[in-house]
Amino acid sequence: MSGKERMLITGGQPLQGEVRVSGGKNASVALIPATLLSDEPCVIENLPDIDDVHALVDILRSLGAEVDYQPGAQMRVDPRHADGYTVGYEDAQRLRASYYFIGALLGRRGKAHVSTPGGCRIGQRPIDQHLKGFRALGAEVEERSGMVQAEADRLVGNVISFDMATVGGTINVMLAACKAEGQTTLINAAKEPHIVDLANFLNSMGATIRGAGTDVIRITGHPRLHGTVYQVIPDQIETGTLMIAAAATHGDVTVHDCIPIHMDALSVKLLEMGMMVTATGDSIRVRSTGPQRSVKVTTQVYPGFPTDLQQPMCALLTTVPGTSRVEETIFESRFRHVDELNRMGANITVIEQRTALITGVPELYGAPVTVTDLRAGAALLVAGLMARGQTEIYEPWYIDRGYEHIEEKLRSLGATIRREVSQ
Ligand code: EPU
């Protein structure tokens, strides 16, 4: 990461053409720690070349796993000599998903000491539901000096009812439960595509997980899991960001290698706004030719409108005539992009911290802006592509945490974007 870097975008050109979406970030960051549950090497294909993946590789190696990884190609993890159980502050702070090492290490060796995670500051983001799940499986869990210490002589399956549908909690407890004796039932489980992908990955290693993608998941534990070769699913949020960028620039873009059904909540919204959205096989085309209409958007757990697309959606809505209303129900402070969009001429007011009222302006203009979190970065990218003149995006490293080769991809669609390092 470098505070001296900035991205420069000259906006105002419609994006046109075809682009391929990368492997899913939020699936990859669950699959990589899950390799520790295997007794044999595992190969994961289609991983995105992003900073969150690089951080997880460093953590796996620090735990003693052998990792053979060439960015852009496959990753082979041999966990046989992974005897470590501690993930320290500096590693854990690099990303939210470092907390998946609690579930994975608890399953692997009954002991995990993992510093509390970093990640985007979009709310308080407690992990009480994760810890409740580990305790229900029989682990002793303590939080001490910024470290979660979870230990168990044996894990025993149980019924765990989450107080809210939590993606991280569902994944973390699923990881540990794979190695617990007997059956674990997760009630009110989250249903996001990456949860299904993790279950498929673990099942390909010999686990028995049924019901992923519904709100009740049943896991029968096994003492040993074997190696596998597995391809991670496409990134739902990158797909959505590209679709939104196409719509926002009044362009015509086909996104290939995606799973259109994962995009239904966004596609329906874009149709409601007046875009043309066509899905064919593993491609989705977004065209915006006529006038756009204001809409109401409420973030929800899958299959509702994803919170991770709320921020780029706000950018799109800044120039849509009328007043759009965007309600964030998942995270309590995910509107830090609003001040930056307003610097670019948007007219957005946030009421009661949870709802943005966006009154369409004729156009945005380029300005220096600063990224505060990953999807705020996506919002500023979209806004920069829309704006008249040049937008300077500071702290672009946030974007590298989740978007593979985003400048090249946007350039291939006709955008004028480059990165500059100032001395
Ligand atoms: N929550 C609790 N207690 C818990 C767990 C969650 O109160 O123990 C609350 C959270 O504070 C939040 C809500 O429940 O209000 C949902 O949180 P969830 O656990 O589902 O989110 P997460 O696991 O922290 C993952 C993604 C996020 C994505 C959310 C929602 C990863 C690594 N992160 O976060 O992705 O926004 O699910 O879909 O998978 C991103 O990619 O930019 C990103 C932030």
Tab-separated table of C-alpha atoms and ligand atoms in Angstrom:
chain	number	residue	atom	x	y	z
A	1	MET	CA	0.000	0.000	0.000
A	2	SER	CA	1.185	3.540	-0.669
A	3	GLY	CA	-0.389	6.846	0.349
A	4	LYS	CA	1.524	8.530	-2.471
A	5	GLU	CA	-0.280	6.703	-5.204
A	6	ARG	CA	-3.300	8.072	-6.963
A	7	MET	CA	-5.502	7.025	-9.810
A	8	LEU	CA	-6.276	9.554	-12.498
A	9	ILE	CA	-9.481	9.175	-14.478
A	10	THR	CA	-10.721	11.383	-17.268
A	11	GLY	CA	-14.425	10.691	-17.346
A	12	GLY	CA	-17.331	11.262	-19.627
A	13	GLN	CA	-16.787	8.435	-22.134
A	14	PRO	CA	-19.352	5.629	-22.377
A	15	LEU	CA	-17.798	2.247	-21.543
A	16	GLN	CA	-18.123	-0.097	-24.513
A	17	GLY	CA	-17.061	-3.654	-25.143
A	18	GLU	CA	-16.516	-6.973	-23.417
A	19	VAL	CA	-14.757	-7.828	-20.195
A	20	ARG	CA	-14.084	-10.974	-18.194
A	21	VAL	CA	-14.837	-11.096	-14.502
A	22	SER	CA	-12.288	-12.558	-12.062
A	23	GLY	CA	-12.692	-15.168	-9.344
A	24	GLY	CA	-14.711	-14.120	-6.313
A	25	LYS	CA	-12.931	-12.279	-3.510
A	26	ASN	CA	-15.275	-13.237	-0.725
A	27	ALA	CA	-15.289	-16.889	-1.851
A	28	SER	CA	-11.494	-16.998	-2.231
A	29	VAL	CA	-10.862	-15.557	1.213
A	30	ALA	CA	-12.918	-18.393	2.714
A	31	LEU	CA	-11.505	-21.197	0.558
A	32	ILE	CA	-7.853	-20.368	1.228
A	33	PRO	CA	-8.022	-20.773	5.053
A	34	ALA	CA	-10.245	-23.841	4.522
A	35	THR	CA	-7.308	-25.692	2.938
A	36	LEU	CA	-5.969	-26.114	6.481
A	37	LEU	CA	-8.774	-28.610	7.139
A	38	SER	CA	-7.349	-31.018	4.578
A	39	ASP	CA	-4.784	-33.708	5.313
A	40	GLU	CA	-3.489	-33.492	1.753
A	41	PRO	CA	-2.535	-30.765	-0.727
A	42	CYS	CA	-5.351	-28.753	-2.319
A	43	VAL	CA	-5.343	-26.792	-5.545
A	44	ILE	CA	-7.554	-23.724	-6.042
A	45	GLU	CA	-8.002	-22.261	-9.504
A	46	ASN	CA	-9.373	-18.919	-10.698
A	47	LEU	CA	-8.253	-16.989	-7.614
A	48	PRO	CA	-8.212	-13.235	-8.185
A	49	ASP	CA	-4.823	-11.516	-8.046
A	50	ILE	CA	-5.756	-9.113	-5.243
A	51	ASP	CA	-4.139	-7.957	-2.014
A	52	ASP	CA	-6.519	-9.906	0.242
A	53	VAL	CA	-5.389	-13.149	-1.429
A	54	HIS	CA	-1.729	-12.177	-1.058
A	55	ALA	CA	-2.278	-11.485	2.655
A	56	LEU	CA	-3.813	-14.934	3.176
A	57	VAL	CA	-0.878	-16.600	1.438
A	58	ASP	CA	1.472	-14.875	3.896
A	59	ILE	CA	-0.609	-16.091	6.832
A	60	LEU	CA	-0.743	-19.685	5.556
A	61	ARG	CA	3.037	-19.680	5.169
A	62	SER	CA	3.518	-18.225	8.648
A	63	LEU	CA	1.489	-21.162	9.993
A	64	GLY	CA	3.832	-23.627	8.271
A	65	ALA	CA	1.827	-24.497	5.151
A	66	GLU	CA	3.670	-24.815	1.865
A	67	VAL	CA	2.070	-22.532	-0.679
A	68	ASP	CA	2.919	-22.584	-4.356
A	69	TYR	CA	1.238	-19.545	-5.860
A	70	GLN	CA	1.844	-17.594	-9.005
A	71	PRO	CA	-0.598	-14.670	-9.145
A	72	GLY	CA	-3.018	-15.150	-11.986
A	73	ALA	CA	-2.527	-18.929	-11.988
A	74	GLN	CA	-3.534	-21.604	-9.517
A	75	MET	CA	-2.603	-21.937	-5.870
A	76	ARG	CA	-1.400	-25.232	-4.385
A	77	VAL	CA	-1.504	-25.449	-0.609
A	78	ASP	CA	0.180	-28.320	1.194
A	79	PRO	CA	-1.031	-28.028	4.795
A	80	ARG	CA	0.694	-31.167	6.113
A	81	HIS	CA	3.341	-29.284	8.096
A	82	ALA	CA	1.130	-26.387	9.176
A	83	ASP	CA	1.735	-26.707	12.912
A	84	GLY	CA	1.192	-23.064	13.856
A	85	TYR	CA	-1.937	-21.816	15.530
A	86	THR	CA	-1.248	-18.098	15.969
A	87	VAL	CA	-2.129	-15.252	13.616
A	88	GLY	CA	-0.636	-12.054	14.993
A	89	TYR	CA	-1.808	-8.457	14.897
A	90	GLU	CA	-0.035	-7.287	11.756
A	91	ASP	CA	-1.259	-10.190	9.629
A	92	ALA	CA	-4.799	-10.165	11.018
A	93	GLN	CA	-5.145	-6.414	10.499
A	94	ARG	CA	-4.527	-6.749	6.791
A	95	LEU	CA	-7.995	-8.111	6.116
A	96	ARG	CA	-11.329	-9.040	7.623
A	97	ALA	CA	-11.141	-12.657	6.485
A	98	SER	CA	-8.184	-13.351	8.787
A	99	TYR	CA	-10.895	-14.383	11.262
A	100	TYR	CA	-11.537	-17.513	9.182
A	101	PHE	CA	-8.318	-18.880	10.631
A	102	ILE	CA	-10.145	-19.239	13.963
A	103	GLY	CA	-12.627	-21.749	12.523
A	104	ALA	CA	-10.046	-23.426	10.294
A	105	LEU	CA	-7.405	-23.841	13.032
A	106	LEU	CA	-9.969	-24.930	15.594
A	107	GLY	CA	-11.068	-27.617	13.142
A	108	ARG	CA	-7.511	-28.555	12.228
A	109	ARG	CA	-5.871	-28.766	15.617
A	110	GLY	CA	-8.345	-27.668	18.286
A	111	LYS	CA	-6.413	-24.492	19.005
A	112	ALA	CA	-6.487	-21.027	17.465
A	113	HIS	CA	-4.989	-17.774	18.732
A	114	VAL	CA	-5.959	-15.134	16.221
A	115	SER	CA	-5.724	-11.376	16.612
A	116	THR	CA	-9.062	-9.625	16.046
A	117	PRO	CA	-9.469	-8.825	12.354
A	118	GLY	CA	-8.999	-5.667	10.320
A	119	GLY	CA	-10.939	-4.917	7.162
A	120	CYS	CA	-13.094	-2.064	5.975
A	121	ARG	CA	-14.421	0.351	8.605
A	122	ILE	CA	-18.080	0.264	7.689
A	123	GLY	CA	-19.579	-0.361	11.117
A	124	GLN	CA	-18.698	-1.981	14.409
A	125	ARG	CA	-18.589	-5.487	12.935
A	126	PRO	CA	-18.614	-7.589	16.130
A	127	ILE	CA	-17.882	-11.335	15.894
A	128	ASP	CA	-20.023	-12.467	18.817
A	129	GLN	CA	-21.976	-14.877	16.590
A	130	HIS	CA	-18.790	-16.606	15.458
A	131	LEU	CA	-17.684	-17.042	19.057
A	132	LYS	CA	-21.117	-18.231	20.136
A	133	GLY	CA	-20.904	-20.922	17.451
A	134	PHE	CA	-17.430	-22.084	18.500
A	135	ARG	CA	-18.543	-22.273	22.121
A	136	ALA	CA	-21.602	-24.298	21.134
A	137	LEU	CA	-19.238	-26.797	19.483
A	138	GLY	CA	-17.431	-27.174	22.804
A	139	ALA	CA	-14.551	-24.715	22.473
A	140	GLU	CA	-13.339	-22.527	25.311
A	141	VAL	CA	-13.163	-19.054	23.848
A	142	GLU	CA	-11.592	-16.011	25.426
A	143	GLU	CA	-10.905	-12.554	24.083
A	144	ARG	CA	-7.747	-11.192	25.617
A	145	SER	CA	-5.518	-8.272	24.614
A	146	GLY	CA	-7.005	-8.025	21.168
A	147	MET	CA	-6.617	-11.757	20.578
A	148	VAL	CA	-9.287	-14.458	20.244
A	149	GLN	CA	-8.066	-17.622	21.945
A	150	ALA	CA	-10.199	-20.653	21.125
A	151	GLU	CA	-9.302	-24.133	22.311
A	152	ALA	CA	-11.079	-27.484	22.410
A	153	ASP	CA	-10.008	-31.016	23.316
A	154	ARG	CA	-12.819	-32.183	21.077
A	155	LEU	CA	-15.474	-30.431	19.037
A	156	VAL	CA	-18.978	-31.892	19.174
A	157	GLY	CA	-21.774	-30.988	16.756
A	158	ASN	CA	-24.659	-28.875	18.031
A	159	VAL	CA	-27.614	-26.778	16.900
A	160	ILE	CA	-26.615	-23.132	16.487
A	161	SER	CA	-29.127	-20.407	15.771
A	162	PHE	CA	-27.610	-17.138	14.572
A	163	ASP	CA	-29.215	-13.925	15.836
A	164	MET	CA	-28.780	-12.419	12.372
A	165	ALA	CA	-27.783	-13.856	9.014
A	166	THR	CA	-24.014	-13.384	9.188
A	167	VAL	CA	-21.791	-14.305	6.266
A	168	GLY	CA	-18.603	-14.454	8.312
A	169	GLY	CA	-20.249	-16.284	11.211
A	170	THR	CA	-21.820	-18.902	8.954
A	171	ILE	CA	-18.521	-19.562	7.169
A	172	ASN	CA	-16.406	-19.633	10.313
A	173	VAL	CA	-18.624	-22.038	12.222
A	174	MET	CA	-19.016	-24.208	9.115
A	175	LEU	CA	-15.220	-24.531	8.962
A	176	ALA	CA	-14.916	-25.747	12.542
A	177	ALA	CA	-18.029	-27.952	12.339
A	178	CYS	CA	-16.563	-29.950	9.439
A	179	LYS	CA	-14.252	-31.593	11.963
A	180	ALA	CA	-16.702	-31.815	14.901
A	181	GLU	CA	-18.071	-35.179	16.003
A	182	GLY	CA	-21.653	-35.744	14.830
A	183	GLN	CA	-24.016	-33.288	13.222
A	184	THR	CA	-24.110	-29.505	13.435
A	185	THR	CA	-27.169	-27.553	12.324
A	186	LEU	CA	-26.835	-23.858	11.510
A	187	ILE	CA	-30.165	-22.046	11.729
A	188	ASN	CA	-30.644	-18.599	10.145
A	189	ALA	CA	-27.493	-19.203	8.110
A	190	ALA	CA	-26.470	-16.635	5.503
A	191	LYS	CA	-27.173	-17.676	1.891
A	192	GLU	CA	-24.610	-15.720	-0.158
A	193	PRO	CA	-23.092	-17.442	-3.218
A	194	HIS	CA	-19.684	-17.651	-1.540
A	195	ILE	CA	-21.198	-19.733	1.271
A	196	VAL	CA	-22.420	-22.241	-1.300
A	197	ASP	CA	-18.989	-22.150	-2.946
A	198	LEU	CA	-17.224	-22.882	0.334
A	199	ALA	CA	-19.622	-25.779	1.035
A	200	ASN	CA	-18.931	-27.183	-2.452
A	201	PHE	CA	-15.200	-26.837	-1.873
A	202	LEU	CA	-15.364	-28.606	1.495
A	203	ASN	CA	-17.630	-31.320	0.069
A	204	SER	CA	-15.080	-31.887	-2.688
A	205	MET	CA	-12.589	-32.558	0.160
A	206	GLY	CA	-14.933	-35.222	1.584
A	207	ALA	CA	-16.990	-33.075	3.974
A	208	THR	CA	-20.742	-33.595	4.306
A	209	ILE	CA	-22.519	-30.240	4.143
A	210	ARG	CA	-26.140	-30.047	3.064
A	211	GLY	CA	-28.421	-27.045	2.657
A	212	ALA	CA	-25.862	-24.334	1.838
A	213	GLY	CA	-27.743	-21.577	0.019
A	214	THR	CA	-30.751	-22.023	2.310
A	215	ASP	CA	-31.060	-20.714	5.842
A	216	VAL	CA	-30.564	-24.154	7.435
A	217	ILE	CA	-27.202	-25.839	6.871
A	218	ARG	CA	-26.455	-29.337	8.181
A	219	ILE	CA	-22.860	-30.438	8.583
A	220	THR	CA	-21.744	-33.935	9.484
A	221	GLY	CA	-18.197	-33.833	10.818
A	222	HIS	CA	-15.361	-36.051	9.581
A	223	PRO	CA	-12.001	-36.569	11.285
A	224	ARG	CA	-10.111	-36.424	8.002
A	225	LEU	CA	-10.592	-34.517	4.754
A	226	HIS	CA	-8.662	-35.173	1.563
A	227	GLY	CA	-7.107	-32.982	-1.124
A	228	THR	CA	-9.015	-31.493	-4.026
A	229	VAL	CA	-8.730	-29.424	-7.178
A	230	TYR	CA	-11.368	-26.712	-7.234
A	231	GLN	CA	-12.251	-23.597	-9.218
A	232	VAL	CA	-13.550	-20.595	-7.299
A	233	ILE	CA	-16.798	-18.969	-8.523
A	234	PRO	CA	-16.815	-15.618	-10.346
A	235	ASP	CA	-16.970	-12.426	-8.324
A	236	GLN	CA	-20.550	-11.263	-7.848
A	237	ILE	CA	-19.514	-7.796	-6.710
A	238	GLU	CA	-16.962	-7.172	-9.459
A	239	THR	CA	-19.638	-8.217	-11.960
A	240	GLY	CA	-22.063	-5.779	-10.366
A	241	THR	CA	-19.517	-2.962	-10.261
A	242	LEU	CA	-18.838	-3.382	-13.989
A	243	MET	CA	-22.578	-3.488	-14.729
A	244	ILE	CA	-23.087	-0.299	-12.736
A	245	ALA	CA	-20.135	1.382	-14.465
A	246	ALA	CA	-21.654	0.503	-17.850
A	247	ALA	CA	-25.010	1.965	-16.835
A	248	ALA	CA	-23.457	5.043	-15.219
A	249	THR	CA	-21.516	5.998	-18.366
A	250	HIS	CA	-24.493	5.304	-20.672
A	251	GLY	CA	-22.425	2.564	-22.214
A	252	ASP	CA	-22.839	-0.934	-23.601
A	253	VAL	CA	-20.805	-3.600	-21.817
A	254	THR	CA	-20.940	-7.387	-21.808
A	255	VAL	CA	-19.455	-9.032	-18.716
A	256	HIS	CA	-18.298	-12.586	-19.415
A	257	ASP	CA	-17.614	-15.543	-17.108
A	258	CYS	CA	-20.117	-14.395	-14.492
A	259	ILE	CA	-23.160	-16.118	-12.955
A	260	PRO	CA	-26.128	-13.970	-14.058
A	261	ILE	CA	-28.526	-15.429	-11.463
A	262	HIS	CA	-26.294	-14.003	-8.705
A	263	MET	CA	-26.954	-10.599	-10.205
A	264	ASP	CA	-30.766	-10.724	-10.187
A	265	ALA	CA	-31.301	-8.074	-7.502
A	266	LEU	CA	-29.095	-5.592	-9.372
A	267	SER	CA	-30.388	-6.531	-12.836
A	268	VAL	CA	-33.982	-5.944	-11.740
A	269	LYS	CA	-33.026	-2.539	-10.327
A	270	LEU	CA	-31.237	-1.525	-13.532
A	271	LEU	CA	-34.263	-2.623	-15.580
A	272	GLU	CA	-36.483	-0.555	-13.282
A	273	MET	CA	-34.194	2.419	-13.978
A	274	GLY	CA	-34.651	2.004	-17.717
A	275	MET	CA	-31.486	0.095	-18.756
A	276	MET	CA	-31.433	-2.944	-20.966
A	277	VAL	CA	-30.029	-6.006	-19.224
A	278	THR	CA	-29.649	-9.277	-21.106
A	279	ALA	CA	-28.272	-12.494	-19.644
A	280	THR	CA	-27.023	-15.278	-21.908
A	281	GLY	CA	-25.268	-18.315	-20.447
A	282	ASP	CA	-22.414	-16.986	-18.333
A	283	SER	CA	-22.554	-13.462	-19.757
A	284	ILE	CA	-24.577	-10.400	-18.941
A	285	ARG	CA	-24.946	-7.298	-21.133
A	286	VAL	CA	-25.935	-3.875	-19.819
A	287	ARG	CA	-26.912	-1.054	-22.182
A	288	SER	CA	-28.153	2.373	-21.324
A	289	THR	CA	-29.505	4.341	-24.227
A	290	GLY	CA	-32.583	6.224	-23.034
A	291	PRO	CA	-33.455	8.283	-19.956
A	292	GLN	CA	-32.822	6.804	-16.514
A	293	ARG	CA	-35.398	6.760	-13.716
A	294	SER	CA	-34.837	7.240	-9.988
A	295	VAL	CA	-35.352	4.216	-7.717
A	296	LYS	CA	-35.461	3.017	-4.130
A	297	VAL	CA	-32.727	0.607	-3.087
A	298	THR	CA	-32.623	-1.277	0.204
A	299	THR	CA	-29.640	-3.474	0.997
A	300	GLN	CA	-30.525	-6.944	2.175
A	301	VAL	CA	-28.904	-10.303	2.705
A	302	TYR	CA	-28.738	-12.509	-0.394
A	303	PRO	CA	-30.772	-12.784	-2.588
A	304	GLY	CA	-31.600	-9.139	-1.832
A	305	PHE	CA	-29.618	-6.131	-3.050
A	306	PRO	CA	-26.020	-6.605	-1.814
A	307	THR	CA	-24.598	-4.074	0.612
A	308	ASP	CA	-21.306	-4.347	-1.285
A	309	LEU	CA	-22.967	-2.748	-4.323
A	310	GLN	CA	-24.717	0.006	-2.391
A	311	GLN	CA	-21.784	2.402	-2.689
A	312	PRO	CA	-21.198	2.132	-6.466
A	313	MET	CA	-24.985	2.240	-6.913
A	314	CYS	CA	-25.037	5.605	-5.120
A	315	ALA	CA	-22.519	6.917	-7.664
A	316	LEU	CA	-24.723	5.782	-10.546
A	317	LEU	CA	-27.797	7.452	-9.029
A	318	THR	CA	-26.116	10.869	-8.666
A	319	THR	CA	-27.095	11.927	-12.181
A	320	VAL	CA	-30.463	10.188	-12.439
A	321	PRO	CA	-33.306	12.746	-12.583
A	322	GLY	CA	-35.552	12.863	-9.511
A	323	THR	CA	-34.711	11.699	-6.006
A	324	SER	CA	-33.506	8.176	-5.324
A	325	ARG	CA	-33.496	6.666	-1.877
A	326	VAL	CA	-30.809	4.209	-0.782
A	327	GLU	CA	-31.246	2.483	2.558
A	328	GLU	CA	-28.345	0.566	4.121
A	329	THR	CA	-29.630	-2.091	6.520
A	330	ILE	CA	-26.542	-4.296	6.972
A	331	PHE	CA	-23.763	-1.964	8.159
A	332	GLU	CA	-24.297	1.152	10.262
A	333	SER	CA	-21.658	3.405	8.717
A	334	ARG	CA	-21.328	2.561	5.094
A	335	PHE	CA	-21.840	6.059	3.714
A	336	ARG	CA	-18.328	7.453	3.912
A	337	HIS	CA	-18.278	7.744	0.106
A	338	VAL	CA	-21.071	10.343	0.219
A	339	ASP	CA	-18.886	13.319	1.171
A	340	GLU	CA	-16.499	12.454	-1.638
A	341	LEU	CA	-19.314	12.128	-4.196
A	342	ASN	CA	-20.659	15.497	-3.043
A	343	ARG	CA	-17.191	16.981	-3.668
A	344	MET	CA	-17.721	15.927	-7.275
A	345	GLY	CA	-20.991	17.845	-7.473
A	346	ALA	CA	-23.450	15.183	-6.319
A	347	ASN	CA	-26.433	16.175	-4.195
A	348	ILE	CA	-26.702	13.487	-1.493
A	349	THR	CA	-28.058	13.874	2.016
A	350	VAL	CA	-27.791	11.092	4.574
A	351	ILE	CA	-30.657	10.935	7.041
A	352	GLU	CA	-30.647	8.929	10.273
A	353	GLN	CA	-27.228	7.531	9.302
A	354	ARG	CA	-28.855	4.761	7.290
A	355	THR	CA	-30.555	6.391	4.316
A	356	ALA	CA	-29.110	8.421	1.468
A	357	LEU	CA	-31.408	10.723	-0.468
A	358	ILE	CA	-29.829	11.318	-3.859
A	359	THR	CA	-31.198	14.128	-5.989
A	360	GLY	CA	-29.987	13.796	-9.548
A	361	VAL	CA	-27.710	16.539	-10.867
A	362	PRO	CA	-27.048	17.091	-14.606
A	363	GLU	CA	-23.416	15.953	-14.317
A	364	LEU	CA	-20.521	15.266	-11.961
A	365	TYR	CA	-17.222	17.044	-12.363
A	366	GLY	CA	-13.763	15.695	-11.631
A	367	ALA	CA	-12.170	16.475	-8.268
A	368	PRO	CA	-9.534	15.101	-5.907
A	369	VAL	CA	-11.192	12.480	-3.689
A	370	THR	CA	-10.032	9.946	-1.114
A	371	VAL	CA	-11.012	6.298	-0.770
A	372	THR	CA	-12.103	5.299	2.734
A	373	ASP	CA	-12.931	1.605	2.160
A	374	LEU	CA	-12.973	-0.923	-0.662
A	375	ARG	CA	-16.463	-0.349	-2.048
A	376	ALA	CA	-16.211	3.402	-1.479
A	377	GLY	CA	-13.289	3.035	-3.864
A	378	ALA	CA	-15.590	1.303	-6.356
A	379	ALA	CA	-18.061	4.181	-5.993
A	380	LEU	CA	-15.356	6.757	-6.703
A	381	LEU	CA	-14.164	4.775	-9.723
A	382	VAL	CA	-17.694	4.811	-11.142
A	383	ALA	CA	-18.072	8.506	-10.346
A	384	GLY	CA	-14.720	9.285	-11.961
A	385	LEU	CA	-15.799	7.480	-15.127
A	386	MET	CA	-19.011	9.538	-15.189
A	387	ALA	CA	-17.518	12.936	-14.394
A	388	ARG	CA	-16.553	15.706	-16.737
A	389	GLY	CA	-12.803	16.358	-16.469
A	390	GLN	CA	-10.192	14.647	-14.339
A	391	THR	CA	-10.772	12.850	-11.045
A	392	GLU	CA	-7.806	12.113	-8.786
A	393	ILE	CA	-8.447	9.155	-6.506
A	394	TYR	CA	-6.201	9.047	-3.455
A	395	GLU	CA	-5.555	5.872	-1.411
A	396	PRO	CA	-6.367	3.603	-4.367
A	397	TRP	CA	-4.748	0.643	-2.587
A	398	TYR	CA	-8.131	-0.036	-0.983
A	399	ILE	CA	-9.413	-0.889	-4.457
A	400	ASP	CA	-6.542	-3.355	-4.984
A	401	ARG	CA	-7.816	-5.331	-2.002
A	402	GLY	CA	-10.808	-6.503	-4.011
A	403	TYR	CA	-10.563	-5.733	-7.739
A	404	GLU	CA	-8.112	-7.586	-9.962
A	405	HIS	CA	-6.388	-5.477	-12.644
A	406	ILE	CA	-9.237	-2.999	-12.582
A	407	GLU	CA	-7.443	-0.273	-14.530
A	408	GLU	CA	-6.598	-2.635	-17.412
A	409	LYS	CA	-10.144	-3.922	-17.470
A	410	LEU	CA	-11.624	-0.429	-17.578
A	411	ARG	CA	-9.105	0.698	-20.181
A	412	SER	CA	-10.141	-2.265	-22.356
A	413	LEU	CA	-13.659	-0.798	-22.225
A	414	GLY	CA	-12.430	2.610	-23.403
A	415	ALA	CA	-11.834	4.366	-20.086
A	416	THR	CA	-9.002	6.837	-19.659
A	417	ILE	CA	-7.454	5.771	-16.379
A	418	ARG	CA	-3.931	5.467	-15.080
A	419	ARG	CA	-2.047	5.311	-11.828
A	420	GLU	CA	0.609	7.754	-10.803
A	421	VAL	CA	3.100	7.622	-8.001
A	422	SER	CA	4.080	11.070	-6.784
A	423	GLN	CA	7.462	11.580	-5.065
B	1	EPU	N1	-22.755	-9.123	12.932
B	1	EPU	C1	-22.842	-9.153	14.300
B	1	EPU	N2	-22.203	-10.152	14.968
B	1	EPU	C2	-21.478	-11.108	14.336
B	1	EPU	C3	-21.387	-11.077	12.941
B	1	EPU	C4	-22.042	-10.058	12.253
B	1	EPU	O1	-23.482	-8.309	14.911
B	1	EPU	O2	-20.918	-11.975	15.013
B	1	EPU	C5	-23.459	-8.075	12.185
B	1	EPU	C6	-22.490	-7.127	11.460
B	1	EPU	O3	-22.032	-6.100	12.303
B	1	EPU	C7	-23.343	-6.636	10.315
B	1	EPU	C8	-24.216	-7.851	9.973
B	1	EPU	O4	-24.206	-8.675	11.143
B	1	EPU	O5	-24.160	-5.590	10.756
B	1	EPU	C9	-23.756	-8.674	8.797
B	1	EPU	O6	-22.373	-8.985	8.925
B	1	EPU	P1	-21.695	-10.231	8.205
B	1	EPU	O7	-21.114	-11.101	9.259
B	1	EPU	O8	-22.645	-10.838	7.244
B	1	EPU	O9	-20.529	-9.534	7.381
B	1	EPU	P2	-19.003	-9.911	7.342
B	1	EPU	O10	-18.818	-11.379	7.392
B	1	EPU	O11	-18.252	-9.054	8.297
B	1	EPU	C10	-18.955	-10.217	4.754
B	1	EPU	C11	-18.118	-9.702	3.609
B	1	EPU	C12	-18.430	-8.241	3.397
B	1	EPU	C13	-19.908	-8.093	3.084
B	1	EPU	C14	-20.764	-8.734	4.185
B	1	EPU	C15	-22.230	-8.751	3.883
B	1	EPU	C16	-16.103	-11.015	3.659
B	1	EPU	C17	-14.670	-11.114	4.019
B	1	EPU	N3	-16.716	-9.879	3.959
B	1	EPU	O12	-18.613	-9.432	5.883
B	1	EPU	O13	-17.658	-7.820	2.289
B	1	EPU	O14	-20.229	-6.734	3.001
B	1	EPU	O15	-20.326	-10.097	4.393
B	1	EPU	O16	-22.494	-9.414	2.696
B	1	EPU	O17	-16.677	-11.955	3.104
B	1	EPU	C18	-16.561	-6.248	0.946
B	1	EPU	O18	-16.313	-7.185	0.173
B	1	EPU	O19	-16.345	-5.041	0.666
B	1	EPU	C19	-17.130	-6.559	2.246
B	1	EPU	C20	-17.179	-5.679	3.234
